């Protein structure tokens, strides 16, 4: 499992995201993960071996390095990127759950053929109803993680700038010892770059949040002004998520009692259902 | 996520590019990215380890290296390649958006929709007209700007494109003016000149593509103006179909698709 594996997992989520969400994902993969892998990792590659202290005292080098770099920038960025990208999996799980419900409904209403099942898998879910709440939560979590990591960065490495020289007096260094950091300017450039892209991602997430809220309010306003036509237009629109969700819930509640009997009487139907939940 | 993944992403854009655009993409991947990965990274691999200063003063080497190489050539090229290749994603997003609209029409059962199935929409190659033309031209313009900016940054930082053998350094804590020797200077100069030359070729290709698109645009416009002037009552068959389609689309969908080609 590496960055490519994460890319595969998250590409699937891309389909059910908003346009801003897709831009955000592209910025994450191209300007953060890719820059981290192809450039930043080689800049920080020799950070410990080229960290030189003006002393012959054994152990002083290690202790001073550990004192000034409790956790390396590279590792912090890797953690940040993993935590920031994983809330999208909440959405993926919710979509998978909804697809599973739809497949169950299709089987119950006698449309359990492979063509309809494929259609369910391929069709893009609308971000409304409970999926809207999941999506919004995932965006809020992303924002939170980004902000927390930027704060941690600022606390650990005040000012975001990498200095050339640090003065260290931790035991066993005999006195205040000058220690020199490797490639400080290059590290500062990349730190600033990653900071800027992180801020761009925060702005994109906020824009997405505002977009989702405005869309939900607009939709609600539309429903309030046209309560009858709202449902009417959904009748013809087979793939409308909310109406379908209501239908599914109703049928499932009605069928729930009789479903168990039906499944007991027809084991073949149960097998089909199980197969569908696996796909 | 590495250069291979970028190649996969950009390979999809290739289908909707002009011929010059396809050549540009090939030059980018073979003569720049591949050379960077298989050759240049090895040349610069030991740049700090083998940067030797004529002093035993601890820290002097680090400081002098940092002074003369604020950002390594390799990292600059990597950033340049990433920035130069990403405007093509604007085109990919625009094409994806158009495809999405066509699929929506198709699903709604639009009678005028000429596709037999979704697969045909997925495979269709869009002509570079209308709003797609503007997106494409903007992406080429952005590429040109990024190439120029990075070449200037290179020239500014390294005072020309030559790598000297010896650098004299007197930054603290070096005790006096110290001689520092760069590892593999000639090989680095050769690769720097090579990358600059290929970068210039890419700039030329982009300029040529821009001229080609502009020429095509003006020719198309003068053809339309000519047709309207000589045959005011005669509508081009394709234009009639286009007008009808636009009307139907604006009635049923919210977003009229312009520049749709029937061929």
Short mmCIF file of C-alpha atoms in Angstrom, two decimals:
data_model
loop_
_atom_site.label_atom_id
_atom_site.label_comp_id
_atom_site.label_asym_id
_atom_site.label_seq_id
_atom_site.Cartn_x
_atom_site.Cartn_y
_atom_site.Cartn_z
CA UNK A 1 0.00 0.00 0.00
CA UNK A 2 1.60 3.25 -1.10
CA UNK A 3 0.52 6.57 -2.58
CA UNK A 4 -0.55 4.85 -5.78
CA UNK A 5 -2.84 2.58 -3.77
CA UNK A 6 -4.40 5.61 -2.09
CA UNK A 7 -4.87 7.19 -5.52
CA UNK A 8 -6.76 4.11 -6.71
CA UNK A 9 -9.01 4.13 -3.66
CA UNK A 10 -9.82 7.81 -3.88
CA UNK A 11 -10.34 7.93 -7.65
CA UNK A 12 -13.54 5.99 -7.07
CA UNK A 13 -14.82 8.70 -4.73
CA UNK A 14 -14.16 11.30 -7.39
CA UNK A 15 -17.24 10.28 -9.32
CA UNK A 16 -19.62 11.25 -6.56
CA UNK A 17 -17.92 14.53 -5.67
CA UNK A 18 -18.88 18.03 -6.67
CA UNK A 19 -16.79 19.88 -9.27
CA UNK A 20 -14.91 21.70 -6.52
CA UNK A 21 -14.28 18.36 -4.81
CA UNK A 22 -12.66 17.02 -7.98
CA UNK A 23 -10.44 20.09 -8.28
CA UNK A 24 -9.45 19.63 -4.65
CA UNK A 25 -8.55 15.99 -5.27
CA UNK A 26 -6.42 16.96 -8.32
CA UNK A 27 -4.59 19.63 -6.31
CA UNK A 28 -3.92 17.10 -3.52
CA UNK A 29 -2.54 14.46 -5.85
CA UNK A 30 -0.58 16.58 -8.25
CA UNK A 31 0.67 19.52 -6.21
CA UNK A 32 1.07 17.86 -2.84
CA UNK A 33 1.53 14.11 -3.04
CA UNK A 34 3.44 14.16 -6.30
CA UNK A 35 5.70 17.03 -5.24
CA UNK A 36 6.30 15.23 -1.94
CA UNK A 37 7.30 12.01 -3.68
CA UNK A 38 9.37 13.30 -6.60
CA UNK A 39 11.01 16.33 -5.00
CA UNK A 40 10.63 16.89 -1.28
CA UNK A 41 11.68 13.39 -0.20
CA UNK A 42 15.07 13.79 -1.86
CA UNK A 43 15.60 17.20 -0.28
CA UNK A 44 15.04 15.77 3.22
CA UNK A 45 16.77 12.48 2.35
CA UNK A 46 20.09 13.36 3.96
CA UNK A 47 18.72 15.52 6.76
CA UNK A 48 20.32 13.46 9.52
CA UNK A 49 23.53 12.37 7.80
CA UNK A 50 24.35 15.92 6.73
CA UNK A 51 23.38 17.50 10.07
CA UNK A 52 26.80 18.56 11.33
CA UNK A 53 27.72 19.83 14.80
CA UNK A 54 30.94 21.60 15.63
CA UNK A 55 32.10 19.00 18.16
CA UNK A 56 33.84 15.66 18.35
CA UNK A 57 31.72 14.55 21.33
CA UNK A 58 30.01 11.23 20.45
CA UNK A 59 26.24 11.40 20.74
CA UNK A 60 26.03 15.16 20.62
CA UNK A 61 25.05 15.12 16.94
CA UNK A 62 22.20 12.62 17.49
CA UNK A 63 20.87 14.36 20.58
CA UNK A 64 20.85 17.79 18.97
CA UNK A 65 19.16 16.49 15.82
CA UNK A 66 16.49 14.84 17.93
CA UNK A 67 16.03 18.00 19.99
CA UNK A 68 15.47 20.28 17.01
CA UNK A 69 13.57 17.83 14.77
CA UNK A 70 11.16 15.83 16.96
CA UNK A 71 9.32 14.77 13.78
CA UNK A 72 10.59 15.39 10.30
CA UNK A 73 8.65 17.62 7.88
CA UNK A 74 8.31 14.75 5.44
CA UNK A 75 6.63 12.48 7.94
CA UNK A 76 4.33 15.26 9.12
CA UNK A 77 3.26 15.94 5.53
CA UNK A 78 2.68 12.27 4.84
CA UNK A 79 0.46 12.00 7.94
CA UNK A 80 -1.35 15.18 7.01
CA UNK A 81 -2.05 13.97 3.49
CA UNK A 82 -3.31 10.60 4.67
CA UNK A 83 -5.61 12.08 7.30
CA UNK A 84 -6.89 14.78 4.99
CA UNK A 85 -7.76 12.38 2.18
CA UNK A 86 -9.46 9.68 4.23
CA UNK A 87 -12.74 11.48 5.19
CA UNK A 88 -13.65 11.04 1.53
CA UNK A 89 -13.95 7.34 2.35
CA UNK A 90 -16.99 8.14 4.54
CA UNK A 91 -18.71 9.32 1.38
CA UNK A 92 -17.59 6.22 -0.49
CA UNK A 93 -19.03 4.00 2.24
CA UNK A 94 -22.33 5.85 2.28
CA UNK A 95 -22.60 5.63 -1.51
CA UNK A 96 -21.86 1.90 -1.38
CA UNK A 97 -24.57 1.50 1.27
CA UNK A 98 -27.11 3.42 -0.83
CA UNK A 99 -26.24 1.38 -3.90
CA UNK A 100 -26.73 -1.77 -1.87
CA UNK A 101 -30.19 -0.57 -0.79
CA UNK A 102 -31.12 0.23 -4.38
CA UNK A 103 -30.02 -3.18 -5.53
CA UNK A 104 -32.07 -4.80 -2.80
CA UNK A 105 -35.10 -2.78 -3.89
CA UNK A 106 -34.60 -3.74 -7.52
CA UNK A 107 -34.45 -7.39 -6.56
CA UNK A 108 -37.65 -7.03 -4.51
CA UNK A 109 -39.50 -5.28 -7.33
CA UNK A 110 -38.43 -7.91 -9.82
CA UNK A 111 -35.76 -5.93 -11.69
CA UNK A 112 -32.87 -7.98 -10.43
CA UNK A 113 -31.27 -8.62 -13.81
CA UNK A 114 -27.56 -7.88 -14.33
CA UNK A 115 -28.31 -4.91 -16.62
CA UNK A 116 -30.16 -3.03 -13.88
CA UNK A 117 -27.52 -3.95 -11.31
CA UNK A 118 -24.82 -2.49 -13.56
CA UNK A 119 -26.91 0.62 -14.03
CA UNK A 120 -27.04 1.09 -10.24
CA UNK A 121 -23.29 0.71 -9.95
CA UNK A 122 -22.60 3.17 -12.76
CA UNK A 123 -25.07 5.88 -11.96
CA UNK A 124 -23.83 8.94 -10.10
CA UNK A 125 -25.52 9.60 -6.77
CA UNK A 126 -26.99 13.01 -6.19
CA UNK A 127 -25.67 14.71 -3.09
CA UNK A 128 -28.94 15.13 -1.25
CA UNK A 129 -30.62 13.82 1.87
CA UNK A 130 -28.42 11.81 4.22
CA UNK A 131 -25.58 11.70 1.66
CA UNK A 132 -25.46 15.49 1.85
CA UNK A 133 -24.84 15.33 5.59
CA UNK A 134 -22.13 12.70 5.17
CA UNK A 135 -20.47 14.75 2.45
CA UNK A 136 -20.59 17.93 4.52
CA UNK A 137 -19.13 16.08 7.53
CA UNK A 138 -16.28 14.78 5.41
CA UNK A 139 -15.50 18.30 4.17
CA UNK A 140 -15.58 19.64 7.74
CA UNK A 141 -13.20 16.89 8.88
CA UNK A 142 -10.83 17.69 6.04
CA UNK A 143 -10.81 21.35 7.05
CA UNK A 144 -10.20 20.41 10.65
CA UNK A 145 -7.27 18.12 9.87
CA UNK A 146 -5.66 20.68 7.59
CA UNK A 147 -5.94 23.39 10.23
CA UNK A 148 -4.66 21.12 13.02
CA UNK A 149 -1.60 20.07 11.03
CA UNK A 150 -0.79 23.62 10.01
CA UNK A 151 -0.94 24.58 13.66
CA UNK A 152 1.27 21.65 14.69
CA UNK A 153 3.74 22.68 12.02
CA UNK A 154 3.78 26.21 13.30
CA UNK A 155 4.26 25.03 16.91
CA UNK A 156 7.11 22.66 16.06
CA UNK A 157 8.88 24.87 13.53
CA UNK A 158 7.97 28.49 14.33
CA UNK A 159 7.91 30.79 11.35
CA UNK A 160 8.07 27.95 8.80
CA UNK A 161 11.60 28.96 7.95
CA UNK A 162 14.50 26.56 8.13
CA UNK A 163 17.55 28.22 9.67
CA UNK A 164 21.11 27.41 8.70
CA UNK A 165 22.46 27.26 12.21
CA UNK A 166 21.04 26.04 15.49
CA UNK A 167 22.78 26.29 18.88
CA UNK A 168 22.52 23.20 21.02
CA UNK A 169 23.52 22.53 24.65
CA UNK A 170 21.76 19.24 25.37
CA UNK A 171 23.75 16.56 27.25
CA UNK A 172 26.29 15.14 26.25
CA UNK A 173 27.35 18.24 24.29
CA UNK A 174 30.14 19.84 26.37
CA UNK A 175 29.01 23.47 25.82
CA UNK A 176 26.81 25.48 23.48
CA UNK A 177 27.58 23.81 20.18
CA UNK A 178 26.92 25.14 16.67
CA UNK A 179 24.99 22.71 14.51
CA UNK A 180 24.47 23.22 10.81
CA UNK A 181 21.44 22.04 8.92
CA UNK A 182 21.65 20.60 5.42
CA UNK A 183 20.01 22.52 2.52
CA UNK A 184 18.06 25.04 4.63
CA UNK A 185 17.08 27.31 1.73
CA UNK A 186 15.74 24.47 -0.39
CA UNK A 187 13.83 23.17 2.61
CA UNK A 188 12.34 26.61 3.26
CA UNK A 189 11.23 26.85 -0.39
CA UNK A 190 9.47 23.51 -0.22
CA UNK A 191 7.95 24.25 3.18
CA UNK A 192 6.47 27.47 1.83
CA UNK A 193 5.25 25.66 -1.30
CA UNK A 194 3.49 22.98 0.73
CA UNK A 195 2.03 25.61 3.01
CA UNK A 196 0.63 27.54 0.05
CA UNK A 197 -0.95 24.43 -1.47
CA UNK A 198 -2.38 23.53 1.92
CA UNK A 199 -3.98 26.98 2.12
CA UNK A 200 -5.37 26.58 -1.40
CA UNK A 201 -6.91 23.28 -0.32
CA UNK A 202 -8.44 24.94 2.75
CA UNK A 203 -9.95 27.64 0.52
CA UNK A 204 -11.32 25.00 -1.87
CA UNK A 205 -12.87 23.07 1.01
CA UNK A 206 -14.53 26.20 2.36
CA UNK A 207 -15.84 27.06 -1.10
CA UNK A 208 -17.23 23.54 -1.42
CA UNK A 209 -18.94 23.84 1.97
CA UNK A 210 -20.53 27.15 1.02
CA UNK A 211 -21.61 25.70 -2.33
CA UNK A 212 -23.25 22.70 -0.68
CA UNK A 213 -25.07 24.82 1.89
CA UNK A 214 -26.30 27.30 -0.73
CA UNK A 215 -27.46 24.46 -2.98
CA UNK A 216 -29.35 22.81 -0.13
CA UNK A 217 -31.04 26.10 0.81
CA UNK A 218 -31.95 26.78 -2.81
CA UNK A 219 -33.40 23.29 -3.18
CA UNK A 220 -35.35 23.70 0.04
CA UNK A 221 -36.66 27.07 -1.13
CA UNK A 222 -37.75 25.49 -4.40
CA UNK A 223 -39.57 22.70 -2.57
CA UNK A 224 -41.32 25.15 -0.26
CA UNK A 225 -42.59 27.26 -3.13
CA UNK A 226 -43.62 24.29 -5.31
CA UNK A 227 -44.46 21.43 -2.97
CA UNK A 228 -46.60 19.50 -5.50
CA UNK A 229 -44.49 19.90 -8.62
CA UNK A 230 -41.40 18.87 -6.67
CA UNK A 231 -42.64 15.36 -6.23
CA UNK A 232 -44.29 15.37 -9.62
CA UNK A 233 -41.03 15.98 -11.41
CA UNK A 234 -39.42 13.15 -9.47
CA UNK A 235 -41.91 10.62 -10.72
CA UNK A 236 -40.58 10.80 -14.20
CA UNK A 237 -37.00 11.00 -13.01
CA UNK A 238 -36.15 7.39 -12.09
CA UNK A 239 -32.77 8.11 -10.61
CA UNK A 240 -33.80 10.88 -8.16
CA UNK A 241 -32.07 10.03 -4.93
CA UNK A 242 -34.42 11.42 -2.28
CA UNK A 243 -37.64 10.09 -3.70
CA UNK A 244 -36.05 6.76 -4.36
CA UNK A 245 -34.72 6.72 -0.81
CA UNK A 246 -38.24 7.27 0.56
CA UNK A 247 -39.58 4.54 -1.66
CA UNK A 248 -36.84 2.16 -0.64
CA UNK A 249 -37.38 2.87 3.04
CA UNK A 250 -41.14 2.39 2.74
CA UNK A 251 -40.89 -0.83 0.81
CA UNK A 252 -38.25 -2.17 3.11
CA UNK A 253 -40.31 -1.39 6.22
CA UNK A 254 -43.37 -3.01 4.68
CA UNK A 255 -41.43 -5.91 3.37
CA UNK A 256 -39.23 -6.34 6.36
CA UNK A 257 -41.58 -8.64 8.15
CA UNK A 258 -42.62 -10.51 5.03
CA UNK A 259 -39.05 -10.36 3.66
CA UNK A 260 -37.78 -12.75 6.26
CA UNK A 261 -40.60 -15.15 5.43
CA UNK A 262 -39.96 -14.69 1.72
CA UNK A 263 -36.27 -15.33 2.14
CA UNK A 264 -36.93 -18.39 4.23
CA UNK A 265 -39.29 -19.72 1.56
CA UNK A 266 -36.98 -18.76 -1.34
CA UNK A 267 -33.36 -19.41 -0.51
CA UNK A 268 -32.38 -18.62 -4.14
CA UNK A 269 -33.52 -15.02 -3.65
CA UNK A 270 -31.30 -14.74 -0.58
CA UNK A 271 -28.32 -15.99 -2.54
CA UNK A 272 -28.92 -13.35 -5.20
CA UNK A 273 -29.18 -10.67 -2.53
CA UNK A 274 -25.93 -11.81 -0.92
CA UNK A 275 -24.17 -11.78 -4.28
CA UNK A 276 -25.39 -8.25 -4.87
CA UNK A 277 -24.15 -6.99 -1.53
CA UNK A 278 -20.74 -8.38 -2.43
CA UNK A 279 -20.63 -6.44 -5.75
CA UNK B 1 1.93 8.91 -7.14
CA UNK B 2 4.88 9.49 -9.47
CA UNK B 3 5.70 10.34 -13.05
CA UNK B 4 3.93 7.21 -14.28
CA UNK B 5 0.66 8.33 -12.73
CA UNK B 6 1.07 11.77 -14.33
CA UNK B 7 1.59 10.06 -17.66
CA UNK B 8 -1.66 8.11 -17.18
CA UNK B 9 -3.57 11.26 -16.35
CA UNK B 10 -2.18 13.21 -19.27
CA UNK B 11 -2.44 10.36 -21.74
CA UNK B 12 -6.20 10.82 -21.69
CA UNK B 13 -5.83 14.47 -22.69
CA UNK B 14 -3.83 13.41 -25.74
CA UNK B 15 -6.96 12.30 -27.56
CA UNK B 16 -8.38 15.82 -27.69
CA UNK B 17 -5.17 17.63 -28.58
CA UNK B 18 -4.05 18.92 -31.94
CA UNK B 19 -1.19 17.11 -33.74
CA UNK B 20 1.28 19.66 -32.44
CA UNK B 21 -0.07 19.10 -28.95
CA UNK B 22 0.55 15.36 -29.28
CA UNK B 23 4.10 15.99 -30.41
CA UNK B 24 4.60 18.34 -27.48
CA UNK B 25 3.35 15.71 -25.03
CA UNK B 26 5.68 13.10 -26.53
CA UNK B 27 8.67 15.44 -26.30
CA UNK B 28 7.73 16.21 -22.69
CA UNK B 29 7.54 12.60 -21.62
CA UNK B 30 10.44 11.15 -23.54
CA UNK B 31 13.00 13.93 -23.69
CA UNK B 32 12.32 15.61 -20.38
CA UNK B 33 10.65 13.42 -17.80
CA UNK B 34 12.39 10.24 -18.87
CA UNK B 35 15.80 11.89 -19.10
CA UNK B 36 15.22 13.42 -15.68
CA UNK B 37 14.37 10.08 -14.11
CA UNK B 38 16.89 7.76 -15.79
CA UNK B 39 19.87 10.09 -16.14
CA UNK B 40 19.79 13.48 -14.50
CA UNK B 41 18.77 12.20 -11.06
CA UNK B 42 21.89 10.00 -10.97
CA UNK B 43 24.16 12.86 -12.00
CA UNK B 44 22.85 15.08 -9.22
CA UNK B 45 22.48 12.21 -6.73
CA UNK B 46 25.73 12.90 -4.87
CA UNK B 47 25.65 16.67 -5.25
CA UNK B 48 25.92 17.39 -1.55
CA UNK B 49 27.96 14.41 -0.43
CA UNK B 50 30.66 15.12 -2.99
CA UNK B 51 30.63 18.88 -2.58
CA UNK B 52 34.06 19.26 -0.96
CA UNK B 53 35.43 22.39 0.68
CA UNK B 54 39.06 22.93 1.50
CA UNK B 55 38.54 23.25 5.23
CA UNK B 56 38.01 21.11 8.29
CA UNK B 57 35.70 23.67 9.87
CA UNK B 58 32.45 21.84 10.69
CA UNK B 59 29.43 23.43 9.07
CA UNK B 60 31.37 25.35 6.44
CA UNK B 61 30.51 22.83 3.72
CA UNK B 62 26.80 22.87 4.57
CA UNK B 63 26.63 26.62 4.58
CA UNK B 64 28.57 27.03 1.34
CA UNK B 65 26.48 24.41 -0.43
CA UNK B 66 23.32 26.14 0.71
CA UNK B 67 24.68 29.50 -0.42
CA UNK B 68 25.54 28.38 -3.95
CA UNK B 69 22.60 25.99 -4.51
CA UNK B 70 19.44 27.50 -2.94
CA UNK B 71 17.38 24.94 -4.85
CA UNK B 72 18.80 22.00 -6.75
CA UNK B 73 18.47 21.77 -10.55
CA UNK B 74 16.64 18.48 -10.23
CA UNK B 75 13.95 19.89 -7.97
CA UNK B 76 13.53 22.95 -10.18
CA UNK B 77 13.06 20.73 -13.23
CA UNK B 78 10.60 18.50 -11.37
CA UNK B 79 8.52 21.53 -10.36
CA UNK B 80 8.76 22.95 -13.88
CA UNK B 81 7.52 19.71 -15.41
CA UNK B 82 4.64 19.45 -12.97
CA UNK B 83 3.53 23.04 -13.55
CA UNK B 84 3.93 22.83 -17.31
CA UNK B 85 1.90 19.64 -17.66
CA UNK B 86 -1.03 20.57 -15.44
CA UNK B 87 -2.78 23.19 -17.65
CA UNK B 88 -3.67 20.26 -19.90
CA UNK B 89 -5.95 19.12 -17.08
CA UNK B 90 -8.13 22.17 -17.68
CA UNK B 91 -8.84 20.75 -21.13
CA UNK B 92 -9.50 17.30 -19.65
CA UNK B 93 -11.99 18.80 -17.18
CA UNK B 94 -13.78 20.72 -19.90
CA UNK B 95 -14.03 17.60 -22.08
CA UNK B 96 -15.32 15.59 -19.10
CA UNK B 97 -17.94 18.27 -18.47
CA UNK B 98 -19.12 18.15 -22.10
CA UNK B 99 -19.28 14.37 -22.00
CA UNK B 100 -21.32 14.55 -18.83
CA UNK B 101 -23.82 16.90 -20.50
CA UNK B 102 -24.12 14.59 -23.53
CA UNK B 103 -24.69 11.60 -21.27
CA UNK B 104 -27.41 13.52 -19.47
CA UNK B 105 -29.11 14.27 -22.81
CA UNK B 106 -28.78 10.68 -23.86
CA UNK B 107 -30.28 9.40 -20.60
CA UNK B 108 -33.19 11.82 -20.94
CA UNK B 109 -33.96 10.14 -24.24
CA UNK B 110 -33.40 13.19 -26.41
CA UNK B 111 -34.59 12.31 -29.91
CA UNK B 112 -31.95 14.48 -31.54
CA UNK B 113 -29.16 12.77 -29.69
CA UNK B 114 -27.16 10.95 -32.29
CA UNK B 115 -25.38 8.42 -30.14
CA UNK B 116 -26.33 4.79 -30.06
CA UNK B 117 -25.05 4.19 -26.57
CA UNK B 118 -23.07 5.63 -23.71
CA UNK B 119 -19.90 3.96 -24.94
CA UNK B 120 -19.97 6.03 -28.10
CA UNK B 121 -20.14 9.23 -26.06
CA UNK B 122 -17.20 8.03 -24.01
CA UNK B 123 -15.15 7.33 -27.13
CA UNK B 124 -16.08 10.45 -29.04
CA UNK B 125 -13.36 12.95 -29.76
CA UNK B 126 -14.47 16.57 -29.42
CA UNK B 127 -13.50 19.17 -31.97
CA UNK B 128 -11.64 22.16 -30.60
CA UNK B 129 -14.32 24.76 -31.17
CA UNK B 130 -16.31 27.25 -29.18
CA UNK B 131 -15.64 27.32 -25.44
CA UNK B 132 -13.28 24.33 -25.70
CA UNK B 133 -11.11 26.43 -28.05
CA UNK B 134 -10.80 29.11 -25.39
CA UNK B 135 -9.94 26.58 -22.69
CA UNK B 136 -7.35 24.93 -24.94
CA UNK B 137 -5.78 28.25 -25.92
CA UNK B 138 -5.63 29.35 -22.27
CA UNK B 139 -3.92 26.10 -21.32
CA UNK B 140 -1.26 26.61 -24.00
CA UNK B 141 -0.76 30.17 -22.87
CA UNK B 142 -0.33 29.04 -19.24
CA UNK B 143 2.21 26.43 -20.35
CA UNK B 144 4.21 29.10 -22.18
CA UNK B 145 4.18 31.38 -19.17
CA UNK B 146 5.34 28.61 -16.81
CA UNK B 147 8.14 27.53 -19.14
CA UNK B 148 9.36 31.10 -19.49
CA UNK B 149 9.17 31.77 -15.74
CA UNK B 150 11.16 28.66 -14.86
CA UNK B 151 13.81 29.33 -17.49
CA UNK B 152 14.20 32.81 -16.13
CA UNK B 153 14.38 31.49 -12.55
CA UNK B 154 17.12 29.10 -13.66
CA UNK B 155 19.10 31.80 -15.36
CA UNK B 156 18.68 34.17 -12.43
CA UNK B 157 19.69 31.66 -9.77
CA UNK B 158 22.64 30.11 -11.51
CA UNK B 159 24.01 33.08 -13.46
CA UNK B 160 23.90 31.42 -16.83
CA UNK B 161 23.63 27.70 -17.44
CA UNK B 162 27.19 26.62 -16.82
CA UNK B 163 28.27 24.68 -13.74
CA UNK B 164 31.70 25.88 -12.54
CA UNK B 165 34.24 23.46 -11.07
CA UNK B 166 35.33 25.71 -8.25
CA UNK B 167 33.45 28.14 -6.04
CA UNK B 168 34.98 30.47 -3.48
CA UNK B 169 33.03 30.77 -0.27
CA UNK B 170 33.46 33.01 2.78
CA UNK B 171 30.13 32.56 4.61
CA UNK B 172 30.32 32.06 8.37
CA UNK B 173 31.57 29.71 9.93
CA UNK B 174 34.17 29.33 7.18
CA UNK B 175 37.34 30.89 8.67
CA UNK B 176 38.45 32.60 5.41
CA UNK B 177 37.74 32.43 1.68
CA UNK B 178 37.51 28.73 1.16
CA UNK B 179 37.72 26.77 -2.12
CA UNK B 180 34.77 24.46 -2.68
CA UNK B 181 34.67 21.91 -5.48
CA UNK B 182 31.48 20.84 -7.23
CA UNK B 183 30.96 17.19 -8.13
CA UNK B 184 30.70 16.31 -11.89
CA UNK B 185 30.50 19.87 -13.22
CA UNK B 186 30.91 19.02 -16.92
CA UNK B 187 28.27 16.31 -16.87
CA UNK B 188 25.93 18.68 -15.07
CA UNK B 189 26.59 21.40 -17.65
CA UNK B 190 25.82 18.96 -20.47
CA UNK B 191 22.51 17.95 -18.94
CA UNK B 192 21.58 21.50 -18.07
CA UNK B 193 22.14 22.59 -21.67
CA UNK B 194 20.19 19.56 -22.91
CA UNK B 195 17.20 20.33 -20.67
CA UNK B 196 17.29 24.00 -21.65
CA UNK B 197 17.37 23.07 -25.35
CA UNK B 198 14.41 20.70 -24.99
CA UNK B 199 12.56 23.33 -22.97
CA UNK B 200 13.10 25.80 -25.83
CA UNK B 201 11.81 23.24 -28.33
CA UNK B 202 8.70 22.84 -26.19
CA UNK B 203 8.24 26.61 -26.11
CA UNK B 204 8.50 26.69 -29.92
CA UNK B 205 5.97 23.89 -30.22
CA UNK B 206 3.57 25.74 -27.94
CA UNK B 207 3.96 28.95 -29.94
CA UNK B 208 3.38 27.01 -33.18
CA UNK B 209 0.27 25.39 -31.71
CA UNK B 210 -1.04 28.79 -30.60
CA UNK B 211 -0.50 30.20 -34.11
CA UNK B 212 -2.17 27.17 -35.64
CA UNK B 213 -5.23 27.54 -33.42
CA UNK B 214 -5.50 31.26 -34.09
CA UNK B 215 -5.17 30.73 -37.84
CA UNK B 216 -7.85 28.05 -37.77
CA UNK B 217 -10.11 30.31 -35.77
CA UNK B 218 -9.79 33.25 -38.15
CA UNK B 219 -10.17 31.06 -41.24
CA UNK B 220 -13.35 29.54 -39.81
CA UNK B 221 -14.70 32.96 -38.97
CA UNK B 222 -13.96 34.39 -42.42
CA UNK B 223 -15.56 31.31 -44.02
CA UNK B 224 -18.73 31.87 -42.00
CA UNK B 225 -18.72 35.57 -42.82
CA UNK B 226 -18.17 34.73 -46.51
CA UNK B 227 -21.06 32.25 -46.52
CA UNK B 228 -23.40 34.69 -44.83
CA UNK B 229 -22.43 37.42 -47.31
CA UNK B 230 -22.82 35.40 -50.52
CA UNK B 231 -25.70 33.21 -49.49
CA UNK B 232 -27.78 35.12 -46.97
CA UNK B 233 -30.77 32.81 -47.39
CA UNK B 234 -28.81 29.61 -47.53
CA UNK B 235 -28.03 28.15 -44.13
CA UNK B 236 -25.28 25.64 -43.85
CA UNK B 237 -26.79 22.21 -43.22
CA UNK B 238 -24.60 21.71 -40.18
CA UNK B 239 -25.51 25.13 -38.83
CA UNK B 240 -29.23 24.44 -39.21
CA UNK B 241 -28.82 21.24 -37.27
CA UNK B 242 -26.73 23.12 -34.69
CA UNK B 243 -29.38 25.80 -34.28
CA UNK B 244 -32.14 23.24 -33.91
CA UNK B 245 -30.12 21.32 -31.41
CA UNK B 246 -29.32 24.43 -29.40
CA UNK B 247 -33.00 25.33 -29.27
CA UNK B 248 -34.02 21.88 -28.12
CA UNK B 249 -31.26 21.79 -25.57
CA UNK B 250 -32.13 25.19 -24.12
CA UNK B 251 -35.72 24.04 -23.83
CA UNK B 252 -35.01 20.77 -22.08
CA UNK B 253 -31.56 21.18 -20.46
CA UNK B 254 -30.14 24.23 -18.71
CA UNK B 255 -26.76 24.27 -20.49
CA UNK B 256 -26.61 24.64 -24.26
CA UNK B 257 -23.65 22.77 -25.73
CA UNK B 258 -21.90 24.67 -28.42
CA UNK B 259 -19.45 23.44 -30.90
CA UNK B 260 -20.93 19.97 -31.13
CA UNK B 261 -19.73 18.13 -34.17
CA UNK B 262 -21.87 15.54 -35.87
CA UNK B 263 -18.97 13.80 -37.60
#
